[in-house]
Short mmCIF file of C-alpha atoms in Angstrom, two decimals:
data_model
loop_
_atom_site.label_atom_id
_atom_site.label_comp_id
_atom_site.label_asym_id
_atom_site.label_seq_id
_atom_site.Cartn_x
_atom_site.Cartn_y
_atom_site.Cartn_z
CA UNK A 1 -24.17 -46.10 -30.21
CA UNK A 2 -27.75 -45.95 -29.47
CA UNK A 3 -27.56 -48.56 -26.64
CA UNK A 4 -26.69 -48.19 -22.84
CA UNK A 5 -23.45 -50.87 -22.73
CA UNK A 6 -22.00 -53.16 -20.22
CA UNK A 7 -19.55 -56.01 -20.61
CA UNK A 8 -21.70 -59.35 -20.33
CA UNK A 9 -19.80 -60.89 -17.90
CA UNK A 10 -17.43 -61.01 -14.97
CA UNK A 11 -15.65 -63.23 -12.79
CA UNK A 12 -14.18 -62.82 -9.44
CA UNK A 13 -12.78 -64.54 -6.93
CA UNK A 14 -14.50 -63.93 -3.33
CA UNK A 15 -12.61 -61.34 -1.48
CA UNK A 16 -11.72 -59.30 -4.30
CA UNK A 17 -13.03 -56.13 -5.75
CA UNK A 18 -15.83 -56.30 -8.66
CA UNK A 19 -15.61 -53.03 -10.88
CA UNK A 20 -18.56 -52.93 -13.20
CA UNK A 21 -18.48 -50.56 -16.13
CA UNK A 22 -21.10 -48.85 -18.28
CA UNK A 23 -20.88 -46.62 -21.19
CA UNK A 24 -24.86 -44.43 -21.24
CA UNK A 25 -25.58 -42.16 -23.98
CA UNK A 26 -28.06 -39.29 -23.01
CA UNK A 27 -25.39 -37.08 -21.42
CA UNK A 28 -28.06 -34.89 -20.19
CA UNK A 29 -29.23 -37.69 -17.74
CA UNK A 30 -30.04 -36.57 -14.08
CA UNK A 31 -30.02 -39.09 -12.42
CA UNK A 32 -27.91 -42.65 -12.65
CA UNK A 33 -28.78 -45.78 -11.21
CA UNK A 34 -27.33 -49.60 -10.41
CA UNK A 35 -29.64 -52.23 -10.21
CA UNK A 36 -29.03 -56.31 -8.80
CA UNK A 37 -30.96 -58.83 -10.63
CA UNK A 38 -30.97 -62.49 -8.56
CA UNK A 39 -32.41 -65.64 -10.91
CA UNK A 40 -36.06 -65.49 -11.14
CA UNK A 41 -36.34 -61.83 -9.10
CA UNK A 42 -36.69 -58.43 -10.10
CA UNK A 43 -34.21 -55.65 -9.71
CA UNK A 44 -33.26 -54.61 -6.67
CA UNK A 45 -32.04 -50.62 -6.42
CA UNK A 46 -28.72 -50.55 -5.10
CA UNK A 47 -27.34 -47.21 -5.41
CA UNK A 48 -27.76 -44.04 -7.71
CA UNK A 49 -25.98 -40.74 -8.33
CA UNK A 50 -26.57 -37.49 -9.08
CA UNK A 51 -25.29 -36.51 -12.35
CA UNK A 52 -23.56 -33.29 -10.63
CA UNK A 53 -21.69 -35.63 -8.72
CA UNK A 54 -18.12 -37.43 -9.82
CA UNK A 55 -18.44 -40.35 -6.97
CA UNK A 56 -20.81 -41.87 -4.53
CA UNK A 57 -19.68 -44.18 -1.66
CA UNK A 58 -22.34 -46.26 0.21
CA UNK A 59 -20.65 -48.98 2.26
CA UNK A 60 -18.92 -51.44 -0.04
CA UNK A 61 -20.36 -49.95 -3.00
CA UNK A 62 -18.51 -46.92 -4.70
CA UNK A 63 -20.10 -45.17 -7.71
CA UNK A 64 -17.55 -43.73 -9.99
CA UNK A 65 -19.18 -40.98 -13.19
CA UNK A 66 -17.17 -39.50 -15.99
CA UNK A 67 -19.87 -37.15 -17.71
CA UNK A 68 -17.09 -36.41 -20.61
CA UNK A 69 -16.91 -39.57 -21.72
CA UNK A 70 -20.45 -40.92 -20.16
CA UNK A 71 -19.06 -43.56 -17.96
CA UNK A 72 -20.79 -45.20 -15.23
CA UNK A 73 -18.70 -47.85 -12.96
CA UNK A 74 -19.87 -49.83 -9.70
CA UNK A 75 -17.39 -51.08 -7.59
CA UNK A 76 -18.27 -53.68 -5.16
CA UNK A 77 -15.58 -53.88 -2.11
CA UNK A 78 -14.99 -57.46 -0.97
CA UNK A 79 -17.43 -59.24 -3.10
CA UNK A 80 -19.04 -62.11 -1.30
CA UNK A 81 -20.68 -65.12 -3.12
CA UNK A 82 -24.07 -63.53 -2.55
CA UNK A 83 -23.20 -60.81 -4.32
CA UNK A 84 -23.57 -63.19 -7.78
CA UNK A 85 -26.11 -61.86 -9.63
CA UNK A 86 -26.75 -59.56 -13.10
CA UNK A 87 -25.97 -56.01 -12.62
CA UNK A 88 -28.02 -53.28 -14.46
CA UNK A 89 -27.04 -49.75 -15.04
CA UNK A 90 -29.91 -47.54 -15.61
CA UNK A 91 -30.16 -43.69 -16.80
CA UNK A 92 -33.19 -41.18 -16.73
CA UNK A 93 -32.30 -39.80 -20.64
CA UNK A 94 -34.16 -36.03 -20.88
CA UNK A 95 -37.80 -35.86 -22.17
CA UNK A 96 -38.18 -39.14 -20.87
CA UNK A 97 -40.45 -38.42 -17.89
CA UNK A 98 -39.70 -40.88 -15.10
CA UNK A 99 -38.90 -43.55 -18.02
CA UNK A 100 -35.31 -45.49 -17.34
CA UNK A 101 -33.05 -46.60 -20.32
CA UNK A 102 -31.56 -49.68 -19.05
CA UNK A 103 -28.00 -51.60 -19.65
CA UNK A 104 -27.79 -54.94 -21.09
CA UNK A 105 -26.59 -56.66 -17.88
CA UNK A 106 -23.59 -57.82 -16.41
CA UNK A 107 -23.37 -61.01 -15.19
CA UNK A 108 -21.10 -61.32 -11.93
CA UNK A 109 -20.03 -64.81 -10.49
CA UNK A 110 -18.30 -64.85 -7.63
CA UNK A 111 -15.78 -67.76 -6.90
CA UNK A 112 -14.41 -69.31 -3.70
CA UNK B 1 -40.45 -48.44 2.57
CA UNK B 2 -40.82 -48.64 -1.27
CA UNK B 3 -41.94 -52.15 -1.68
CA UNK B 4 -43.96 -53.05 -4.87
CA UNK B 5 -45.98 -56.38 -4.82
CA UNK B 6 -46.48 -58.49 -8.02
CA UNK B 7 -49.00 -61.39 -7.97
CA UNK B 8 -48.81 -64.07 -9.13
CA UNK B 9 -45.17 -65.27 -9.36
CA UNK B 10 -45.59 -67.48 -11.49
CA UNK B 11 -48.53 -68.52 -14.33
CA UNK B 12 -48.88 -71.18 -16.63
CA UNK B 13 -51.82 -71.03 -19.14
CA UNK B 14 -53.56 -72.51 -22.19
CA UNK B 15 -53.16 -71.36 -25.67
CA UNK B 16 -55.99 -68.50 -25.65
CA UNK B 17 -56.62 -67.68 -22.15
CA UNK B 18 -56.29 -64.10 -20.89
CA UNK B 19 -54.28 -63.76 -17.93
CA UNK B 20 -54.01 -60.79 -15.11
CA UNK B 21 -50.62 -59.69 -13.30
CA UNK B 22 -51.14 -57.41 -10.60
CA UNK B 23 -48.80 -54.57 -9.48
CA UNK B 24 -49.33 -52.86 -6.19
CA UNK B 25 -47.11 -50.17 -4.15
CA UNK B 26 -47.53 -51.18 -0.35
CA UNK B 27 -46.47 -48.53 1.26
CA UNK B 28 -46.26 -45.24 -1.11
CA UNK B 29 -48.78 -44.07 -3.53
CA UNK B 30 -47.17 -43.92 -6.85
CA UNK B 31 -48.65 -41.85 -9.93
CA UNK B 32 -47.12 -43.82 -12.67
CA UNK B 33 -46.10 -47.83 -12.99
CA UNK B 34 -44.22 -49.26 -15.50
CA UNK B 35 -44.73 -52.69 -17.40
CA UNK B 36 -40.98 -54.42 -18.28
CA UNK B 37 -40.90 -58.02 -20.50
CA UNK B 38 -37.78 -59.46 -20.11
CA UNK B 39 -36.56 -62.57 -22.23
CA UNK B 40 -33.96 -64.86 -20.84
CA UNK B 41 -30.22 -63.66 -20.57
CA UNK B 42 -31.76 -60.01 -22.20
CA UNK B 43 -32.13 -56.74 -20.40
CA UNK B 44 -35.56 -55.44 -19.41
CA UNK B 45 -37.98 -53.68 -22.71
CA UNK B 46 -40.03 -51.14 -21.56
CA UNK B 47 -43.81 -52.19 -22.64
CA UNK B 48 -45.92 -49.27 -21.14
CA UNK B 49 -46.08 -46.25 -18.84
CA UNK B 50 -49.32 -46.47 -16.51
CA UNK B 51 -50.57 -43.52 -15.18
CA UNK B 52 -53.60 -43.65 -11.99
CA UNK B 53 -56.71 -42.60 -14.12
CA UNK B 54 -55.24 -41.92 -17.66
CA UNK B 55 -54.91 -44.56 -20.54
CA UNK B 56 -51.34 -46.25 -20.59
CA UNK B 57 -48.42 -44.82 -23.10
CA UNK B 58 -47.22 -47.79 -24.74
CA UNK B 59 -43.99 -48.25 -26.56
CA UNK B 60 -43.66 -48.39 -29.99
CA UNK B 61 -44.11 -52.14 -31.39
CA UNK B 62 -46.08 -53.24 -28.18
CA UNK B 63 -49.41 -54.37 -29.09
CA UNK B 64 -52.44 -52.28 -26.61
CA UNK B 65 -54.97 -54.68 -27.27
CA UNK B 66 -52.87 -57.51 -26.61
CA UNK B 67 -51.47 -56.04 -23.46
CA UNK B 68 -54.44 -54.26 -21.58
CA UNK B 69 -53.20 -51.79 -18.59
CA UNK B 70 -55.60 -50.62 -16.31
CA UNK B 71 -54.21 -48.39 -13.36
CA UNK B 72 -57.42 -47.37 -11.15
CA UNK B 73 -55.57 -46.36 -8.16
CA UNK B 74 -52.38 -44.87 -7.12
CA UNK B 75 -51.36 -48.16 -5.65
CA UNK B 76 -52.61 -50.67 -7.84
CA UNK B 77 -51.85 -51.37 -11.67
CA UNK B 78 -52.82 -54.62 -13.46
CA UNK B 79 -51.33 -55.84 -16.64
CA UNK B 80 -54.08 -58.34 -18.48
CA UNK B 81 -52.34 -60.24 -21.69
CA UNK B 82 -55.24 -61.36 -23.74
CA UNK B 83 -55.64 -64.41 -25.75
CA UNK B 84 -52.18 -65.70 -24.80
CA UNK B 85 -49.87 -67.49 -26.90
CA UNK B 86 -46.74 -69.49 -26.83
CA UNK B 87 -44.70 -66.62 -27.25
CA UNK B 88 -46.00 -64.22 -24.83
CA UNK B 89 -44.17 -66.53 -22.61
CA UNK B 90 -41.63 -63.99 -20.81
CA UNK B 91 -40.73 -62.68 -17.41
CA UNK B 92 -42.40 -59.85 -16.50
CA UNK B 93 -42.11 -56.88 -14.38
CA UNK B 94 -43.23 -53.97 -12.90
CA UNK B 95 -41.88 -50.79 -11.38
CA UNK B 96 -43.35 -48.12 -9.58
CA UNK B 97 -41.54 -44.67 -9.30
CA UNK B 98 -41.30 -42.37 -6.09
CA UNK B 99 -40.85 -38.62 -6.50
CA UNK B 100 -37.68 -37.06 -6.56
CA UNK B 101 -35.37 -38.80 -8.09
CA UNK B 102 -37.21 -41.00 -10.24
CA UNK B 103 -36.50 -43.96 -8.81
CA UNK B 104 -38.54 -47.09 -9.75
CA UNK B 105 -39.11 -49.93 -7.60
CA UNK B 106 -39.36 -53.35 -8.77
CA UNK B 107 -41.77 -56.10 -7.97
CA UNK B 108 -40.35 -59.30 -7.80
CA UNK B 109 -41.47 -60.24 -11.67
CA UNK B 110 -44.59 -62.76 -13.50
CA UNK B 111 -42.77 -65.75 -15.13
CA UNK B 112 -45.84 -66.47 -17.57
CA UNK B 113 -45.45 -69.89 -19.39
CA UNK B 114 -48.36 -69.98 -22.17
CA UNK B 115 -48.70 -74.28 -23.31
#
């Protein structure tokens, strides 16, 4: 497909891992990013990885990439309630100049 | 570092009154800004690429009259909607990119509420 696709939502209970997958389409893509969205902010850059690269770990959040089949996950170690928010995946599609093709969302709630 | 200012927060307007957002990059000089609308529950729709002292690219379907983009410095681009209407109401949001790895940093977003 033509679109960059998440599942819409997620649930988890506090404690447990969040994995957060995306499916991109320009498999030429340098660069991939994760974005947070909070209610009424803007995004927030969390992490990104090189498209050379098959995982990224920064802290609690580990950035798997399968360039085969174009597949982008996020996994969040011990997600807290603050970590409830919508979760972007973003890539940087060739010819595009600086210009980011974005995800449609994922929606993480985090419950006690 | 990286931090991208958006005034005003939050806007609510008559039925035919233009209306300025301003974007601003505090702390980094940033050659091109980008102009997101977002509608509720949706992901972000790219609306224009702004470029310090060159007319703004706009995306196909986005109206350049309606949506003026002026970017007269490297740290400052404004986004005017003119003549607003009920259904420019959105969230919107801009980004400002650092070189290297074309990262964009994100104000904090305009909700715009046109009565």
């Amino acid at each position: 497909g033509e679109d960059v696709e998440q599942s819409l939502f997620l649930s988890v209970r506090e404690g447990d891992s969040s994995v957060i997958n995306c499916t991109y389409t320009d498999s030429s893509s340098t660069y991939l990013y994760w974005y947070k969205q909070e209610p009424g902010a803007g995004l927030q850059l969390l992490t990104y990885i090189f498209s050379n690269m098959d995982m990224k770990q920064d802290q609690r959040l580990t950035v798997l990439l399968n360039k085969k089949d174009k597949h982008l996950s996020l996994r969040i170690a011990d997600t807290q309630t603050g970590d409830s928010a919508i979760y972007f995946c973003a890539e940087n599609p060739t010819g595009g100049g600086n210009k980011l093709t974005f995800g449609t969302g994922t929606q993480l709630k985090v419950e006690l | 570092g990286a931090v991208v200012s958006q005034h005003p927060s939050r806007v609510i307007c008559k039925s035919g009154t233009s209306v300025k957002i301003e974007c601003r990059s505090l702390d980094f000089q940033a050659t091109t800004m980008f102009w997101y609308r977002q509608f509720p529950k949706q992901s972000l729709m790219l609306m224009a690429t702004s470029n310090e002292g060159s007319k703004a690219t706009y995306e196909q379907g986005v109206e350049k009259d309606k949506f003026l983009i002026n970017h007269a410095s490297l740290t400052l681009s404004t986004l005017t909607v003119t003549s607003a209407h009920p259904e420019d109401s959105s969230f919107y949001i801009c980004s400002a990119t650092l070189a290297g790895p074309g990262i964009q940093y994100f104000g904090a977003g305009t909700r715009l509420s046109v009565l």
